[in-house]
């Protein structure tokens, strides 16, 4: 029997986006990352080659965070005190992008300042040749206060700035436009809200070739099924030709996975939860893999071991099957 | 293949006698096509039409079930490629593997903790579904005693693994009256294996790295009378297996291709390390496996996989919910505080487990929030001061407490002012944002 394998041939394709710029391109990065370009569902090599592989970013902070799992503090150790060294360490353990999440306050509880944030970013750029993404603390006013000067100070580097949400995207988008950067647009798990936000951003004159989309996700056990399905739907819409969904997707897996009780707490939890460290890494890894297989192009992770595992899995997934 | 209303109409008596309580046969056929009525409502269909209609209503992926004394693991009956299109129905069974070259003690040592394993996730108890026994010795006697060793620990369903029919027979001898899964038929042994499966009334796996050959063998086995089949596209790397599992699912569902209309089995047990094993198993869960065989029993990996399975197989239209109302935790007294949360299961259990673990007594008011998390419900207008106040009254919590202290989740601290207006005689407090911090809060702040 020779079965005719049905092949989906889609009218649409995901945009291709390059993050970071080398010296020739007007930046200082020693490597850049290109994502997107998919013409079919993830890893369906028999229908169309996957032009770019999904990539792994490591999330770091501008100072040692107060609320990260003790396990992460132990793994990263002293470098957490210095974002440049942290970025360098992240590069050494396999990051392809550095995703900096700015803190709301300094370690004494005072509001973070533009000077401090810019100097953290400069420190990172000096210590790593990787492309970077910079996300604000997630409060409109202070996001703008910190992101704009960073954007100005890194003109031409093709940094990904974020996070643009419906309540706060104008300032970040305008600044990305002025300085040749990119942005991440985040909507809360809803296809139409994602599309709407992308339209608004495009209306400001920023080409969608400079926009990554974060449909928001939940960790394993805490809403991953919603993230999984919304990503699947967005990617299907993109392939069906809906231009407003044809953007590579970037999700903050580490942030979600490490805020779960499973990853944060090691004592007084059920014995059936097993080993704390291995559980946490598995939590982060499986959340990442499940989302990569539904269409994530960039996953931000926190633990080096998860990075290793996820990258190995991606390596295996991008290999074209011998029988395809 | 599902028939259209017109095709069904052609098979009906076309007398419009109205005994089915529809005005015409066509009207009845239309309802039948959308599965809103049962064929039995028409007393006049011919036997021939009945069998044609029954065949057409068969699911695109056959339901296959493994049975043992008191247990059943089902796979198949899926109707969509993507869970958002409807839902995934039958969660893949997770089986832990042992071999017949392990001693009886080794088998028991490995399986006892697996058998006792029970983990609670949002009020649902999750466990291992069964065990796979592989003959690496190819010796019927050894295999038989391995099956006996497994049965001395567990009554759960079993997968018997060996390509040699003699060995499988020896294993089956121990499993009288059960339907274990037999692994596997291939080009060379399908007839003998088919015979065994038929006699034992047990489902049979068809294994080949090539899906063309799988389809050929399933057709032959079907003609031979073996209907309960499971497919093993025997490529173990992530990429090839993702491709083949997807192709099989698409052929079954989109093309109604019967030779591959069976559940699929995955073998992460062959992965080179426990880490890659859990990744392979996760892929199998999200991408279409019906049965999954694992090598490693480790609580942390198993917990993650069981939760992933639970999440992926949740009906997208219905969040898992708990009943709104008042829940008493650690025997609260009238002077103890009232904590407010929503009726989304994940939310409720995060909070309830923390409070319970803290040993501090509290009244938990679970508000009707359409099964949404705190922030989702708040953003959707299903969890505001008005609603909370209404539930406070509806559940008459004021009659149970004297202190009238009510604690809001930290994430919705913005509601505190309005809630004070709604409930003027209550002391409204804002709790921590995350439930993990509740024990400390209950001890210190209240
Ligand atoms: C999954 C999810 C959904 C799912 C719904 C899941 C469900 N059944 O609730 C879907 C996709 C349907 C959804 C929809 C929407 N969502 Co939504 N969603 C999420 C997501 C990813 C996770 C929520 C979750 O399950 N958390 C886990 C549970 C356990 O958390 P929790 O209920 O808050 O409980 C914790 C604490 O609050 C605390 N706690 C709980 N009770 C109590 C009680 C006391 C006393 C205390 C002290 C503590 C406490 O303990 C728990 C553990 O720490 C979040 C983002 C995120 N990653 O958090 C967005 C999020 C909640 N959604 C959001 C929005 C805006 C929406 C929509 C309005 C979007 C839209 N317009 O369509 C819709 C609304 C629904 C609708 N109109 O139908 C926003 C809310 C923004 C805001 N701050 O107001 C969020 C934060 C995303 C974002 N960053 O923008 N969402
Ligand atoms: S009972 Fe049967 S024959 Fe009579 S109208 Fe209904 S479908 Fe037609």
Short mmCIF file of C-alpha atoms in Angstrom, two decimals, chain B residues 149-443:
data_model
loop_
_atom_site.label_atom_id
_atom_site.label_comp_id
_atom_site.label_asym_id
_atom_site.label_seq_id
_atom_site.Cartn_x
_atom_site.Cartn_y
_atom_site.Cartn_z
CA UNK B 149 5.80 -10.70 39.60
CA UNK B 150 3.99 -7.67 38.22
CA UNK B 151 0.66 -9.18 39.15
CA UNK B 152 1.91 -9.72 42.69
CA UNK B 153 2.25 -5.93 42.99
CA UNK B 154 -0.56 -4.59 40.86
CA UNK B 155 -3.86 -5.37 39.23
CA UNK B 156 -3.62 -2.59 36.69
CA UNK B 157 -3.71 -3.21 32.93
CA UNK B 158 -0.63 -4.61 31.24
CA UNK B 159 1.21 -4.30 27.96
CA UNK B 160 3.04 -7.49 26.94
CA UNK B 161 6.06 -6.81 24.78
CA UNK B 162 7.78 -9.41 22.61
CA UNK B 163 7.80 -10.18 18.92
CA UNK B 164 7.87 -13.92 19.60
CA UNK B 165 4.34 -15.40 19.79
CA UNK B 166 5.49 -18.21 22.09
CA UNK B 167 6.63 -15.73 24.67
CA UNK B 168 3.44 -13.69 24.43
CA UNK B 169 1.37 -16.85 24.95
CA UNK B 170 3.27 -17.61 28.11
CA UNK B 171 2.54 -14.12 29.41
CA UNK B 172 -1.12 -14.31 28.52
CA UNK B 173 -1.48 -17.52 30.51
CA UNK B 174 -1.12 -15.46 33.64
CA UNK B 175 -3.72 -12.90 32.56
CA UNK B 176 -6.81 -15.03 32.19
CA UNK B 177 -9.94 -12.94 31.67
CA UNK B 178 -8.10 -9.67 31.05
CA UNK B 179 -7.50 -7.67 27.90
CA UNK B 180 -3.86 -6.69 28.01
CA UNK B 181 -2.25 -4.96 25.07
CA UNK B 182 -0.09 -7.27 22.97
CA UNK B 183 3.03 -5.86 21.36
CA UNK B 184 3.53 -6.42 18.48
CA UNK B 185 2.50 -7.66 15.08
CA UNK B 186 4.75 -6.86 12.12
CA UNK B 187 5.16 -8.12 8.54
CA UNK B 188 6.63 -11.39 9.67
CA UNK B 189 4.41 -12.49 12.53
CA UNK B 190 1.07 -10.77 12.07
CA UNK B 191 -0.89 -13.91 11.41
CA UNK B 192 0.24 -15.75 14.49
CA UNK B 193 -0.05 -12.66 16.64
CA UNK B 194 -3.48 -12.00 15.16
CA UNK B 195 -4.55 -15.50 16.15
CA UNK B 196 -3.35 -14.96 19.69
CA UNK B 197 -5.06 -11.60 19.99
CA UNK B 198 -8.29 -13.02 18.65
CA UNK B 199 -8.28 -15.93 21.07
CA UNK B 200 -7.36 -13.81 24.02
CA UNK B 201 -9.74 -11.04 22.98
CA UNK B 202 -6.90 -8.64 23.53
CA UNK B 203 -5.95 -5.57 21.51
CA UNK B 204 -2.83 -5.84 19.38
CA UNK B 205 -0.16 -3.32 18.42
CA UNK B 206 0.99 -3.18 14.81
CA UNK B 207 4.57 -2.00 14.59
CA UNK B 208 6.63 -0.77 11.68
CA UNK B 209 8.77 2.28 11.02
CA UNK B 210 6.78 2.77 7.85
CA UNK B 211 3.14 3.80 7.98
CA UNK B 212 2.37 2.20 4.60
CA UNK B 213 3.26 -1.18 6.07
CA UNK B 214 1.31 -0.45 9.24
CA UNK B 215 -1.78 0.19 7.12
CA UNK B 216 -1.24 -3.00 5.12
CA UNK B 217 -0.99 -5.08 8.25
CA UNK B 218 -4.00 -3.49 9.95
CA UNK B 219 -6.09 -4.26 6.87
CA UNK B 220 -4.98 -7.88 6.85
CA UNK B 221 -5.66 -8.19 10.56
CA UNK B 222 -9.07 -6.64 10.15
CA UNK B 223 -10.00 -9.18 7.48
CA UNK B 224 -8.67 -11.81 9.80
CA UNK B 225 -11.11 -10.59 12.45
CA UNK B 226 -8.83 -8.60 14.74
CA UNK B 227 -10.47 -5.24 15.17
CA UNK B 228 -8.88 -3.76 18.26
CA UNK B 229 -5.58 -2.46 17.03
CA UNK B 230 -3.02 0.07 18.18
CA UNK B 231 -0.33 1.58 15.97
CA UNK B 232 3.39 1.92 16.63
CA UNK B 233 5.20 3.98 14.02
CA UNK B 234 8.51 2.74 15.29
CA UNK B 235 10.70 5.82 14.94
CA UNK B 236 11.82 7.17 18.26
CA UNK B 237 13.37 10.55 17.52
CA UNK B 238 11.25 13.61 18.26
CA UNK B 239 11.10 14.87 14.70
CA UNK B 240 10.13 11.67 12.90
CA UNK B 241 7.72 10.65 15.56
CA UNK B 242 6.00 14.06 15.58
CA UNK B 243 5.66 13.83 11.81
CA UNK B 244 4.26 10.32 11.77
CA UNK B 245 1.90 10.77 14.70
CA UNK B 246 0.56 13.88 12.97
CA UNK B 247 0.21 12.14 9.61
CA UNK B 248 -1.67 9.27 11.17
CA UNK B 249 -4.01 11.56 13.06
CA UNK B 250 -4.70 13.63 9.95
CA UNK B 251 -5.32 10.62 7.75
CA UNK B 252 -7.76 9.22 10.27
CA UNK B 253 -9.62 12.41 10.98
CA UNK B 254 -9.46 14.40 7.79
CA UNK B 255 -9.45 11.56 5.28
CA UNK B 256 -11.38 9.01 7.30
CA UNK B 257 -8.63 6.58 6.33
CA UNK B 258 -9.71 3.44 8.16
CA UNK B 259 -6.48 1.43 7.99
CA UNK B 260 -4.89 4.00 10.31
CA UNK B 261 -8.01 4.78 12.34
CA UNK B 262 -6.60 3.42 15.59
CA UNK B 263 -4.91 4.89 18.66
CA UNK B 264 -1.11 5.20 18.62
CA UNK B 265 1.43 4.03 21.18
CA UNK B 266 4.66 5.87 22.07
CA UNK B 267 7.80 4.50 23.69
CA UNK B 268 9.73 7.23 25.50
CA UNK B 269 11.19 4.31 27.49
CA UNK B 270 13.79 3.95 24.74
CA UNK B 271 15.09 7.50 25.23
CA UNK B 272 18.77 7.75 26.09
CA UNK B 273 18.18 9.54 29.42
CA UNK B 274 15.38 10.34 31.87
CA UNK B 275 15.48 13.98 30.75
CA UNK B 276 14.89 13.16 27.12
CA UNK B 277 12.37 10.57 28.16
CA UNK B 278 10.15 13.16 29.81
CA UNK B 279 10.43 15.42 26.76
CA UNK B 280 9.42 12.59 24.44
CA UNK B 281 6.54 11.73 26.74
CA UNK B 282 5.38 15.35 26.80
CA UNK B 283 5.37 15.41 23.02
CA UNK B 284 3.41 12.18 22.98
CA UNK B 285 0.83 13.70 25.33
CA UNK B 286 0.29 16.88 23.34
CA UNK B 287 0.64 15.27 19.95
CA UNK B 288 -1.70 12.38 19.72
CA UNK B 289 -0.48 9.33 21.62
CA UNK B 290 -3.09 6.96 23.07
CA UNK B 291 -0.68 4.89 25.18
CA UNK B 292 2.74 5.86 26.50
CA UNK B 293 5.38 3.50 27.85
CA UNK B 294 7.93 4.97 30.26
CA UNK B 295 11.12 3.49 31.62
CA UNK B 296 11.69 5.76 34.56
CA UNK B 297 9.50 6.03 37.57
CA UNK B 298 10.39 9.38 39.09
CA UNK B 299 7.74 11.29 41.01
CA UNK B 300 8.83 14.69 39.75
CA UNK B 301 8.69 13.75 36.08
CA UNK B 302 5.53 11.74 36.46
CA UNK B 303 3.78 14.57 38.28
CA UNK B 304 4.67 17.00 35.49
CA UNK B 305 3.48 14.60 32.80
CA UNK B 306 0.23 13.79 34.58
CA UNK B 307 -0.51 17.48 34.99
CA UNK B 308 0.32 18.17 31.35
CA UNK B 309 -2.02 15.39 30.31
CA UNK B 310 -4.76 16.76 32.54
CA UNK B 311 -4.33 20.26 31.10
CA UNK B 312 -4.27 19.24 27.45
CA UNK B 313 -7.33 17.05 27.86
CA UNK B 314 -9.39 19.70 29.67
CA UNK B 315 -12.44 20.68 27.66
CA UNK B 316 -11.61 24.16 26.32
CA UNK B 317 -15.23 25.20 26.71
CA UNK B 318 -15.41 24.29 30.39
CA UNK B 319 -12.73 25.37 32.85
CA UNK B 320 -12.42 22.93 35.73
CA UNK B 321 -14.44 24.45 38.51
CA UNK B 322 -15.46 23.99 42.08
CA UNK B 323 -18.86 24.70 43.56
CA UNK B 324 -19.22 28.28 44.83
CA UNK B 325 -19.97 28.45 48.54
CA UNK B 326 -18.31 28.47 51.91
CA UNK B 327 -15.53 26.02 52.59
CA UNK B 328 -14.38 25.48 56.15
CA UNK B 329 -10.66 24.95 56.48
CA UNK B 330 -9.06 23.64 59.67
CA UNK B 331 -12.27 23.92 61.69
CA UNK B 332 -12.78 27.66 61.73
CA UNK B 333 -14.41 29.38 64.70
CA UNK B 334 -16.60 32.48 64.54
CA UNK B 335 -13.62 34.75 65.24
CA UNK B 336 -11.60 33.44 62.29
CA UNK B 337 -11.21 35.39 59.05
CA UNK B 338 -13.08 34.96 55.78
CA UNK B 339 -10.90 34.63 52.70
CA UNK B 340 -12.39 35.36 49.29
CA UNK B 341 -11.43 33.58 46.12
CA UNK B 342 -12.92 32.40 42.81
CA UNK B 343 -14.38 29.07 41.76
CA UNK B 344 -11.66 28.22 39.19
CA UNK B 345 -10.29 24.88 40.41
CA UNK B 346 -6.65 25.86 40.07
CA UNK B 347 -7.26 29.01 42.05
CA UNK B 348 -9.37 27.35 44.72
CA UNK B 349 -6.89 24.56 45.34
CA UNK B 350 -3.85 26.86 45.37
CA UNK B 351 -5.50 28.78 48.17
CA UNK B 352 -7.16 25.91 50.02
CA UNK B 353 -3.96 23.84 50.06
CA UNK B 354 -1.92 26.69 51.47
CA UNK B 355 -4.39 27.49 54.21
CA UNK B 356 -4.79 23.85 55.09
CA UNK B 357 -1.03 23.34 55.16
CA UNK B 358 -0.60 26.34 57.46
CA UNK B 359 -2.83 24.82 60.12
CA UNK B 360 -4.57 28.20 60.51
CA UNK B 361 -8.35 28.03 60.55
CA UNK B 362 -10.25 30.14 58.03
CA UNK B 363 -13.54 30.41 56.17
CA UNK B 364 -13.03 30.30 52.44
CA UNK B 365 -15.71 32.09 50.45
CA UNK B 366 -15.62 30.77 46.93
CA UNK B 367 -17.37 33.29 44.77
CA UNK B 368 -19.24 32.49 41.58
CA UNK B 369 -16.76 33.71 38.94
CA UNK B 370 -17.62 31.53 35.96
CA UNK B 371 -14.68 29.25 36.71
CA UNK B 372 -12.08 31.94 36.14
CA UNK B 373 -8.85 32.81 37.88
CA UNK B 374 -8.77 35.90 40.09
CA UNK B 375 -7.39 38.31 37.48
CA UNK B 376 -9.19 36.79 34.53
CA UNK B 377 -12.48 36.96 36.39
CA UNK B 378 -11.75 40.48 37.51
CA UNK B 379 -10.87 41.58 33.97
CA UNK B 380 -13.99 39.89 32.63
CA UNK B 381 -16.23 41.55 35.20
CA UNK B 382 -17.02 38.31 37.00
CA UNK B 383 -15.27 39.13 40.24
CA UNK B 384 -16.01 42.59 41.55
CA UNK B 385 -17.08 44.11 44.84
CA UNK B 386 -20.73 43.82 43.98
CA UNK B 387 -20.49 40.14 43.22
CA UNK B 388 -18.44 39.36 46.27
CA UNK B 389 -20.89 41.25 48.45
CA UNK B 390 -23.75 39.36 46.86
CA UNK B 391 -22.10 36.03 47.60
CA UNK B 392 -21.36 37.10 51.16
CA UNK B 393 -25.09 37.59 51.58
CA UNK B 394 -26.17 34.59 49.51
CA UNK B 395 -24.04 32.18 51.52
CA UNK B 396 -24.95 33.86 54.80
CA UNK B 397 -21.43 33.95 56.04
CA UNK B 398 -22.21 36.84 58.39
CA UNK B 399 -24.21 34.42 60.55
CA UNK B 400 -21.14 32.28 61.09
CA UNK B 401 -18.54 34.83 62.09
CA UNK B 402 -18.19 37.42 64.80
CA UNK B 403 -15.09 39.32 63.71
CA UNK B 404 -16.35 39.97 60.19
CA UNK B 405 -12.90 40.20 58.78
CA UNK B 406 -12.80 39.59 55.02
CA UNK B 407 -9.57 39.15 53.04
CA UNK B 408 -9.26 39.92 49.33
CA UNK B 409 -6.64 38.36 47.06
CA UNK B 410 -3.70 40.78 46.71
CA UNK B 411 -4.09 40.89 42.95
CA UNK B 412 -7.43 42.64 43.29
CA UNK B 413 -6.49 45.11 46.01
CA UNK B 414 -8.25 47.76 43.90
CA UNK B 415 -11.57 46.27 44.97
CA UNK B 416 -11.08 47.02 48.65
CA UNK B 417 -12.62 50.50 48.64
CA UNK B 418 -15.73 49.41 46.83
CA UNK B 419 -16.08 46.33 48.96
CA UNK B 420 -15.96 48.49 52.09
CA UNK B 421 -18.89 50.43 50.67
CA UNK B 422 -20.77 47.27 49.80
CA UNK B 423 -20.11 45.69 53.19
CA UNK B 424 -20.00 48.59 55.65
CA UNK B 425 -19.96 46.45 58.78
CA UNK B 426 -17.02 44.33 57.61
CA UNK B 427 -13.31 44.87 58.09
CA UNK B 428 -11.93 44.54 54.56
CA UNK B 429 -8.30 43.47 54.30
CA UNK B 430 -6.01 42.89 51.33
CA UNK B 431 -4.04 39.66 51.42
CA UNK B 432 -0.83 38.77 49.65
CA UNK B 433 -0.79 38.38 45.88
CA UNK B 434 0.26 34.77 45.83
CA UNK B 435 -1.28 31.99 47.86
CA UNK B 436 2.18 30.76 48.92
CA UNK B 437 2.43 33.81 51.15
CA UNK B 438 -0.91 33.20 52.85
CA UNK B 439 0.37 31.15 55.81
CA UNK B 440 2.72 33.93 56.89
CA UNK B 441 0.00 36.49 56.32
CA UNK B 442 -2.54 34.56 58.40
CA UNK B 443 -0.05 34.24 61.22
#
